[in-house]
Every structure is written in C-alpha cells, then in structure tokens.
PDB file of C-alpha atoms in Angstrom:
ATOM      1  CA  LYS A   1       0.200  -0.098  -0.237  1.00 82.00           C
ATOM      2  CA  GLN A   2       1.168   3.430  -1.007  1.00 87.00           C
ATOM      3  CA  GLU A   3       2.051   5.790   1.385  1.00 91.00           C
ATOM      4  CA  VAL A   4       2.718   9.126   1.787  1.00 95.00           C
ATOM      5  CA  THR A   5       3.996  11.867   4.231  1.00 96.00           C
ATOM      6  CA  GLN A   6       4.806  15.234   4.265  1.00 96.00           C
ATOM      7  CA  ILE A   7       7.719  17.111   7.351  1.00 93.00           C
ATOM      8  CA  PRO A   8       6.859  19.803   7.874  1.00 92.00           C
ATOM      9  CA  ALA A   9       3.609  19.677   8.868  1.00 93.00           C
ATOM     10  CA  ALA A  10       3.521  23.076   9.522  1.00 95.00           C
ATOM     11  CA  LEU A  11       5.744  26.470   8.822  1.00 95.00           C
ATOM     12  CA  SER A  12       5.624  30.058   9.650  1.00 97.00           C
ATOM     13  CA  VAL A  13       8.062  32.622   7.360  1.00 96.00           C
ATOM     14  CA  PRO A  14       8.989  35.437   7.429  1.00 97.00           C
ATOM     15  CA  GLU A  15       8.125  36.514   3.475  1.00 97.00           C
ATOM     16  CA  GLY A  16      11.628  36.605   1.005  1.00 97.00           C
ATOM     17  CA  GLU A  17      13.031  33.912   2.175  1.00 96.00           C
ATOM     18  CA  ASN A  18      13.550  30.469   0.300  1.00 97.00           C
ATOM     19  CA  LEU A  19      12.184  27.408   1.936  1.00 95.00           C
ATOM     20  CA  VAL A  20      11.815  23.655   1.234  1.00 96.00           C
ATOM     21  CA  LEU A  21       8.929  21.254   1.972  1.00 97.00           C
ATOM     22  CA  ASN A  22       9.542  17.727   1.410  1.00 97.00           C
ATOM     23  CA  CYS A  23       7.382  14.798  -0.142  1.00 97.00           C
ATOM     24  CA  SER A  24       7.698  11.326   0.633  1.00 97.00           C
ATOM     25  CA  PHE A  25       7.114   8.004  -0.635  1.00 96.00           C
ATOM     26  CA  THR A  26       6.699   4.760   0.048  1.00 94.00           C
ATOM     27  CA  ASP A  27       6.752   2.195  -3.119  1.00 89.00           C
ATOM     28  CA  SER A  28       8.748   3.698  -5.996  1.00 88.00           C
ATOM     29  CA  ALA A  29       6.386   2.339  -8.681  1.00 87.00           C
ATOM     30  CA  ILE A  30       4.370   6.133  -9.236  1.00 89.00           C
ATOM     31  CA  TYR A  31       3.060   7.291 -13.219  1.00 88.00           C
ATOM     32  CA  ASN A  32       3.654  11.184 -11.916  1.00 91.00           C
ATOM     33  CA  LEU A  33       3.578  13.115  -8.400  1.00 94.00           C
ATOM     34  CA  GLN A  34       2.225  16.194  -7.924  1.00 94.00           C
ATOM     35  CA  TRP A  35       1.731  19.157  -5.628  1.00 96.00           C
ATOM     36  CA  PHE A  36      -1.126  21.146  -5.045  1.00 96.00           C
ATOM     37  CA  ARG A  37      -1.748  23.271  -3.265  1.00 96.00           C
ATOM     38  CA  GLN A  38      -5.314  23.970  -1.280  1.00 95.00           C
ATOM     39  CA  ASP A  39      -6.347  27.676   0.675  1.00 93.00           C
ATOM     40  CA  PRO A  40      -8.808  27.554   3.073  1.00 86.00           C
ATOM     41  CA  GLY A  41     -12.173  26.579   2.930  1.00 79.00           C
ATOM     42  CA  LYS A  42     -11.280  25.385  -0.956  1.00 83.00           C
ATOM     43  CA  GLY A  43     -10.566  22.609  -3.186  1.00 87.00           C
ATOM     44  CA  LEU A  44      -6.296  22.172  -4.642  1.00 92.00           C
ATOM     45  CA  THR A  45      -4.655  23.778  -7.779  1.00 93.00           C
ATOM     46  CA  SER A  46      -2.429  22.014  -9.598  1.00 92.00           C
ATOM     47  CA  LEU A  47       0.538  23.746  -9.535  1.00 95.00           C
ATOM     48  CA  LEU A  48       3.305  21.046 -10.211  1.00 95.00           C
ATOM     49  CA  LEU A  49       3.266  17.344 -12.075  1.00 92.00           C
ATOM     50  CA  ILE A  50       6.793  15.449 -13.112  1.00 93.00           C
ATOM     51  CA  GLN A  51       7.008  12.167 -14.824  1.00 90.00           C
ATOM     52  CA  SER A  52       7.984   9.396 -12.845  1.00 90.00           C
ATOM     53  CA  SER A  53      10.534   9.413 -16.329  1.00 91.00           C
ATOM     54  CA  GLN A  54      11.702  13.557 -15.103  1.00 93.00           C
ATOM     55  CA  ARG A  55      14.127  14.917 -12.626  1.00 94.00           C
ATOM     56  CA  GLU A  56      11.980  18.182 -11.727  1.00 95.00           C
ATOM     57  CA  GLN A  57       9.532  20.638 -13.447  1.00 95.00           C
ATOM     58  CA  THR A  58       9.698  24.161 -12.778  1.00 96.00           C
ATOM     59  CA  SER A  59       6.951  27.240 -12.876  1.00 95.00           C
ATOM     60  CA  GLY A  60       7.868  31.121 -12.003  1.00 96.00           C
ATOM     61  CA  ARG A  61       9.054  30.341  -8.206  1.00 97.00           C
ATOM     62  CA  LEU A  62       8.452  26.744  -7.366  1.00 97.00           C
ATOM     63  CA  ASN A  63      10.631  24.253  -8.386  1.00 97.00           C
ATOM     64  CA  ALA A  64       9.989  20.537  -7.623  1.00 97.00           C
ATOM     65  CA  SER A  65      11.995  18.343  -7.875  1.00 97.00           C
ATOM     66  CA  LEU A  66      11.706  13.807  -7.464  1.00 97.00           C
ATOM     67  CA  ASP A  67      13.804  10.361  -6.745  1.00 96.00           C
ATOM     68  CA  LYS A  68      12.154   8.675  -7.691  1.00 92.00           C
ATOM     69  CA  SER A  69      14.353   5.280  -6.199  1.00 92.00           C
ATOM     70  CA  SER A  70      14.564   7.368  -2.816  1.00 94.00           C
ATOM     71  CA  GLY A  71      11.272   7.881  -3.104  1.00 95.00           C
ATOM     72  CA  ARG A  72      11.101  11.536  -2.536  1.00 97.00           C
ATOM     73  CA  SER A  73      10.338  14.992  -3.805  1.00 97.00           C
ATOM     74  CA  THR A  74      11.209  18.387  -2.850  1.00 97.00           C
ATOM     75  CA  LEU A  75       8.225  21.387  -3.425  1.00 97.00           C
ATOM     76  CA  TYR A  76      11.165  24.318  -3.605  1.00 97.00           C
ATOM     77  CA  ILE A  77      10.051  28.085  -2.760  1.00 97.00           C
ATOM     78  CA  ALA A  78      11.971  30.864  -4.085  1.00 97.00           C
ATOM     79  CA  ALA A  79      11.372  34.791  -2.331  1.00 97.00           C
ATOM     80  CA  SER A  80       8.061  33.540  -0.014  1.00 97.00           C
ATOM     81  CA  GLN A  81       5.378  35.568   0.363  1.00 97.00           C
ATOM     82  CA  PRO A  82       1.729  36.176   2.059  1.00 97.00           C
ATOM     83  CA  GLY A  83      -0.262  35.595  -0.923  1.00 96.00           C
ATOM     84  CA  ASP A  84       1.741  31.712  -1.057  1.00 97.00           C
ATOM     85  CA  SER A  85       0.700  30.896   2.125  1.00 97.00           C
ATOM     86  CA  ALA A  86      -2.161  28.075   1.947  1.00 97.00           C
ATOM     87  CA  THR A  87      -1.885  24.417   2.801  1.00 96.00           C
ATOM     88  CA  TYR A  88       1.290  22.569   0.558  1.00 98.00           C
ATOM     89  CA  LEU A  89      -0.251  18.583  -0.469  1.00 97.00           C
ATOM     90  CA  CYS A  90       2.176  16.099  -2.289  1.00 96.00           C
ATOM     91  CA  ALA A  91       0.137  13.429  -4.421  1.00 95.00           C
ATOM     92  CA  VAL A  92       1.604  10.203  -6.432  1.00 93.00           C
ATOM     93  CA  PHE A  93      -0.418   8.187  -9.482  1.00 88.00           C
ATOM     94  CA  ARG A  94       0.778   5.035  -9.240  1.00 80.00           C
ATOM     95  CA  ASN A  95       1.513   2.027 -11.795  1.00 72.00           C
ATOM     96  CA  ALA A  96      -2.501   0.985 -11.677  1.00 67.00           C
ATOM     97  CA  GLY A  97      -5.752   2.593 -11.926  1.00 64.00           C
ATOM     98  CA  ASN A  98      -6.693   5.487 -10.735  1.00 65.00           C
ATOM     99  CA  MET A  99      -5.194   6.485  -7.715  1.00 78.00           C
ATOM    100  CA  LEU A 100      -4.172  10.082  -6.548  1.00 87.00           C
ATOM    101  CA  THR A 101      -2.559   8.993  -3.157  1.00 91.00           C
ATOM    102  CA  PHE A 102      -2.332  12.336  -0.502  1.00 94.00           C
ATOM    103  CA  GLY A 103       0.437  13.253   2.098  1.00 95.00           C
ATOM    104  CA  GLY A 104      -0.746  15.450   4.671  1.00 94.00           C
ATOM    105  CA  GLY A 105       0.402  18.699   2.982  1.00 95.00           C
ATOM    106  CA  THR A 106       2.384  21.395   4.795  1.00 97.00           C
ATOM    107  CA  ARG A 107       0.748  24.070   6.895  1.00 96.00           C
ATOM    108  CA  LEU A 108       2.682  26.782   4.676  1.00 97.00           C
ATOM    109  CA  MET A 109       2.668  31.050   6.702  1.00 97.00           C
ATOM    110  CA  VAL A 110       4.972  33.803   5.559  1.00 97.00           C
ATOM    111  CA  LYS A 111       4.386  36.953   7.188  1.00 96.00           C
ATOM    112  CA  PRO A 112       5.212  40.124   5.584  1.00 94.00           C
TER     113      PRO A 112
ATOM    114  CA  GLU B   1     -12.312  29.077 -11.503  1.00 68.00           C
ATOM    115  CA  THR B   2     -11.105  25.491 -12.032  1.00 74.00           C
ATOM    116  CA  GLY B   3     -14.213  24.566 -14.754  1.00 93.00           C
ATOM    117  CA  VAL B   4     -15.514  21.620 -11.141  1.00 96.00           C
ATOM    118  CA  THR B   5     -18.559  23.324  -9.548  1.00 96.00           C
ATOM    119  CA  GLN B   6     -20.101  21.508  -6.584  1.00 97.00           C
ATOM    120  CA  THR B   7     -22.850  22.989  -4.764  1.00 97.00           C
ATOM    121  CA  PRO B   8     -24.088  23.179  -1.741  1.00 97.00           C
ATOM    122  CA  ARG B   9     -21.129  24.885  -0.520  1.00 95.00           C
ATOM    123  CA  HIS B  10     -22.027  24.025   2.663  1.00 96.00           C
ATOM    124  CA  LEU B  11     -24.623  21.133   4.526  1.00 96.00           C
ATOM    125  CA  VAL B  12     -25.951  20.908   7.699  1.00 95.00           C
ATOM    126  CA  MET B  13     -27.850  17.547   7.644  1.00 92.00           C
ATOM    127  CA  GLY B  14     -28.949  15.661  10.973  1.00 90.00           C
ATOM    128  CA  MET B  15     -27.991  11.383  10.893  1.00 89.00           C
ATOM    129  CA  THR B  16     -31.317   9.754   9.971  1.00 87.00           C
ATOM    130  CA  ASN B  17     -31.724  12.895   6.665  1.00 88.00           C
ATOM    131  CA  LYS B  18     -31.152  12.022   2.987  1.00 93.00           C
ATOM    132  CA  LYS B  19     -29.794  14.289   0.031  1.00 95.00           C
ATOM    133  CA  SER B  20     -27.298  14.499  -2.328  1.00 97.00           C
ATOM    134  CA  LEU B  21     -24.508  16.165  -3.693  1.00 98.00           C
ATOM    135  CA  LYS B  22     -23.653  17.728  -7.045  1.00 98.00           C
ATOM    136  CA  CYS B  23     -21.096  18.742  -8.638  1.00 98.00           C
ATOM    137  CA  GLU B  24     -20.321  18.736 -12.311  1.00 97.00           C
ATOM    138  CA  GLN B  25     -17.823  19.545 -14.276  1.00 97.00           C
ATOM    139  CA  HIS B  26     -17.302  21.898 -17.662  1.00 95.00           C
ATOM    140  CA  LEU B  27     -14.577  21.351 -19.156  1.00 94.00           C
ATOM    141  CA  GLY B  28     -15.397  18.473 -21.722  1.00 93.00           C
ATOM    142  CA  HIS B  29     -13.020  14.799 -19.184  1.00 93.00           C
ATOM    143  CA  ASN B  30     -14.112  11.981 -19.377  1.00 92.00           C
ATOM    144  CA  ALA B  31     -12.826  11.032 -15.662  1.00 92.00           C
ATOM    145  CA  MET B  32     -15.026  13.080 -12.191  1.00 94.00           C
ATOM    146  CA  TYR B  33     -14.085  11.519  -9.270  1.00 94.00           C
ATOM    147  CA  TRP B  34     -14.758  12.188  -4.768  1.00 96.00           C
ATOM    148  CA  TYR B  35     -12.438  13.203  -2.661  1.00 95.00           C
ATOM    149  CA  LYS B  36     -13.234  13.095   1.741  1.00 96.00           C
ATOM    150  CA  GLN B  37     -11.363  15.695   4.087  1.00 94.00           C
ATOM    151  CA  SER B  38     -11.133  15.068   7.315  1.00 92.00           C
ATOM    152  CA  ALA B  39     -10.161  17.726  10.042  1.00 85.00           C
ATOM    153  CA  LYS B  40      -6.255  16.129  10.282  1.00 76.00           C
ATOM    154  CA  LYS B  41      -6.369  13.420   7.980  1.00 85.00           C
ATOM    155  CA  PRO B  42      -4.806  12.699   3.826  1.00 88.00           C
ATOM    156  CA  LEU B  43      -7.071  13.780   1.145  1.00 91.00           C
ATOM    157  CA  GLU B  44      -8.643  10.161   0.783  1.00 92.00           C
ATOM    158  CA  LEU B  45     -10.227   8.752  -2.767  1.00 92.00           C
ATOM    159  CA  MET B  46     -13.640   7.368  -2.813  1.00 94.00           C
ATOM    160  CA  PHE B  47     -14.785   7.014  -6.013  1.00 93.00           C
ATOM    161  CA  VAL B  48     -14.235   7.162  -9.865  1.00 91.00           C
ATOM    162  CA  TYR B  49     -16.014   7.223 -12.900  1.00 92.00           C
ATOM    163  CA  ASN B  50     -14.479   6.465 -15.509  1.00 87.00           C
ATOM    164  CA  PHE B  51     -16.461   7.107 -19.266  1.00 85.00           C
ATOM    165  CA  LYS B  52     -19.989   7.279 -16.284  1.00 84.00           C
ATOM    166  CA  GLU B  53     -19.736   3.455 -15.172  1.00 85.00           C
ATOM    167  CA  GLN B  54     -17.096   3.335 -11.184  1.00 85.00           C
ATOM    168  CA  THR B  55     -13.960   2.545 -11.732  1.00 83.00           C
ATOM    169  CA  GLU B  56     -12.953   2.476  -7.966  1.00 81.00           C
ATOM    170  CA  ASN B  57     -14.127   2.011  -4.333  1.00 82.00           C
ATOM    171  CA  ASN B  58     -11.854   2.322  -2.254  1.00 81.00           C
ATOM    172  CA  SER B  59     -13.889   1.117   0.727  1.00 86.00           C
ATOM    173  CA  VAL B  60     -16.377   3.315   1.716  1.00 92.00           C
ATOM    174  CA  PRO B  61     -19.971   2.267   3.883  1.00 93.00           C
ATOM    175  CA  SER B  62     -22.273   2.111   1.816  1.00 93.00           C
ATOM    176  CA  ARG B  63     -24.520   4.795   2.987  1.00 95.00           C
ATOM    177  CA  PHE B  64     -22.765   6.926   0.513  1.00 96.00           C
ATOM    178  CA  SER B  65     -23.847   6.030  -3.173  1.00 95.00           C
ATOM    179  CA  PRO B  66     -22.357   7.421  -6.388  1.00 95.00           C
ATOM    180  CA  GLU B  67     -23.970   8.482  -9.402  1.00 95.00           C
ATOM    181  CA  CYS B  68     -23.407   9.000 -12.692  1.00 95.00           C
ATOM    182  CA  PRO B  69     -25.518  10.023 -14.949  1.00 94.00           C
ATOM    183  CA  ASN B  70     -22.864  12.056 -17.713  1.00 93.00           C
ATOM    184  CA  SER B  71     -19.142  12.288 -18.399  1.00 90.00           C
ATOM    185  CA  SER B  72     -20.412  15.552 -17.078  1.00 95.00           C
ATOM    186  CA  HIS B  73     -22.318  15.597 -13.619  1.00 97.00           C
ATOM    187  CA  LEU B  74     -21.686  13.160 -10.633  1.00 97.00           C
ATOM    188  CA  PHE B  75     -23.486  13.508  -7.717  1.00 97.00           C
ATOM    189  CA  LEU B  76     -23.437  11.824  -3.403  1.00 97.00           C
ATOM    190  CA  HIS B  77     -26.307  10.389  -1.927  1.00 97.00           C
ATOM    191  CA  LEU B  78     -25.859  10.676   2.159  1.00 95.00           C
ATOM    192  CA  HIS B  79     -27.902   8.338   4.422  1.00 93.00           C
ATOM    193  CA  THR B  80     -28.359   8.027   7.885  1.00 93.00           C
ATOM    194  CA  LEU B  81     -24.405   9.827   7.948  1.00 93.00           C
ATOM    195  CA  GLN B  82     -21.945   9.298  11.101  1.00 93.00           C
ATOM    196  CA  PRO B  83     -21.480  12.811  12.789  1.00 93.00           C
ATOM    197  CA  GLU B  84     -17.864  10.575  11.723  1.00 93.00           C
ATOM    198  CA  ASP B  85     -18.393  11.000   8.646  1.00 95.00           C
ATOM    199  CA  SER B  86     -18.890  15.641   8.730  1.00 95.00           C
ATOM    200  CA  ALA B  87     -15.832  16.514   6.222  1.00 95.00           C
ATOM    201  CA  LEU B  88     -14.913  17.766   3.530  1.00 95.00           C
ATOM    202  CA  TYR B  89     -15.994  16.602   0.492  1.00 97.00           C
ATOM    203  CA  LEU B  90     -14.477  17.359  -2.517  1.00 96.00           C
ATOM    204  CA  CYS B  91     -15.141  16.439  -6.301  1.00 96.00           C
ATOM    205  CA  ALA B  92     -12.471  16.301  -8.915  1.00 94.00           C
ATOM    206  CA  SER B  93     -12.299  15.513 -13.084  1.00 94.00           C
ATOM    207  CA  SER B  94     -10.244  14.581 -15.650  1.00 91.00           C
ATOM    208  CA  GLN B  95      -9.258  13.377 -19.771  1.00 89.00           C
ATOM    209  CA  GLU B  96      -8.200   9.880 -18.709  1.00 78.00           C
ATOM    210  CA  GLY B  97      -6.211   8.318 -21.552  1.00 69.00           C
ATOM    211  CA  LEU B  98      -2.991   7.398 -22.156  1.00 62.00           C
ATOM    212  CA  VAL B  99      -1.248   9.267 -20.598  1.00 66.00           C
ATOM    213  CA  LYS B 100      -2.161  10.417 -16.674  1.00 71.00           C
ATOM    214  CA  VAL B 101      -2.607  13.680 -16.522  1.00 77.00           C
ATOM    215  CA  THR B 102      -3.626  16.154 -13.604  1.00 85.00           C
ATOM    216  CA  GLN B 103      -7.021  16.806 -11.868  1.00 89.00           C
ATOM    217  CA  TYR B 104      -8.935  19.429 -11.782  1.00 92.00           C
ATOM    218  CA  PHE B 105     -10.784  20.310  -8.381  1.00 93.00           C
ATOM    219  CA  GLY B 106     -14.101  21.626  -7.475  1.00 95.00           C
ATOM    220  CA  PRO B 107     -13.910  24.385  -4.521  1.00 94.00           C
ATOM    221  CA  GLY B 108     -15.745  21.471  -1.835  1.00 95.00           C
ATOM    222  CA  THR B 109     -18.630  20.736   0.070  1.00 96.00           C
ATOM    223  CA  ARG B 110     -18.197  20.731   3.224  1.00 95.00           C
ATOM    224  CA  LEU B 111     -20.660  18.630   5.310  1.00 96.00           C
ATOM    225  CA  THR B 112     -21.815  18.588   9.518  1.00 95.00           C
ATOM    226  CA  VAL B 113     -23.384  15.514  10.564  1.00 94.00           C
ATOM    227  CA  LEU B 114     -24.858  16.243  13.862  1.00 92.00           C
TER     228      LEU B 114
END
C-alpha cells in the first residue's frame, strides 16, 4: 500500500525567505507525482506535475524535484510572499488504476 | 475557477436525513472523482468514474451512494450518516487516456452531520 508523508506539517517563515517542503512515498512504482495548493475552505489547485521519468519541473518561483529511487520529492519556493500562504499537498499516481494517494500536507504561513 | 462546480457549498444534516451532493464539470473530461478530506487526515479517494462507469470504490460504506448519469455530472447521495462523516467532500475531473494527467478540483462541500 502506498503511503505518502509530508514534513513539516506546518511552517512559518518571514517574507522573502527561500523554503523547501518535503514529500516521501513508500512505493517507487509511481507514474507521476504532483504538488497541489489548497487555500482555506477551497479545493485544490495543481502547481506542478512530474512524470516518473523526469527529475524536476519549474513554474515561476516554484521548483519541484523527484528522486523516484529514494521515494522523495521536494518543492522549493523562492522569495516567499504572503500570498504563498496555503496548504501544500503532495500526491502520487500509482502505475495501475486511477488512484492519487495524498500526503497530509504542509501548512505554510508567510509573514509580511 | 477550475471548471468544476459543486453544490451546495455547505450542508448541515441530521443522522436520519437524506441529502445529495452535486458536481458538474465544464471541461469535457471523461473521468470524475469523489474525495473526502477530514480534519487531520490525508485526502482520501472515495469513488472513480470513467465514461460514466464506476472503476474504483475505495471501501466506502454503503451510506454513501454515488451516481454518474453522464460524463459531466456526478452525485453523492447521503443517508443515515454518522457524525464522523463530517468533512469536506471534494469532486475532481480529468481527461483519462494513455497519459495520466492532472485532476481539476471543485471548491468542495463542507458537510456537518449532527
């Protein structure tokens, strides 16, 4: 059974800092890995999707890396802003079926 | 807006009530999903529909009954729920094919069972 863990569960940083969110998964037989953002009381917004054959993806100030063999992914946020405050969720798509398995999320607070 | 709408946004119901959650996607996708997000637990997949056919049921109790009349609409019928069923219920859709792509999520229905 695939299990996804995110560390830390919560993070508070001052504006302007670079930060790293971590995600680990137990079964390396994944098709892809995604990072989502969730604002309070709202649905999820996809940020980055990394295919299992890729090592990283970049979008603006966000960079996600994937090390499938070690079961790890990181989301790097450069020059953090208060608008980045949200919960960030990592999810892996297994090779078979349509199931996304989610981590518990990291709740990020960026203080002005 | 992601192109996926959910109604109602908030619902309070008693344990003996029957209610339904509705999801509609305007993206032309062929797959739709129900997820449950409880406090302090990871987001959990409940059901998956591909081309109106149910392809995944993640051991969900029978008091939750999904219905997918067409590829654009998905319902979750609720009856005799328990207080522990209180959660945010999220609907998502995607275009399933040879390549697995991202899912687009609705804003969710916040359900409280008294």
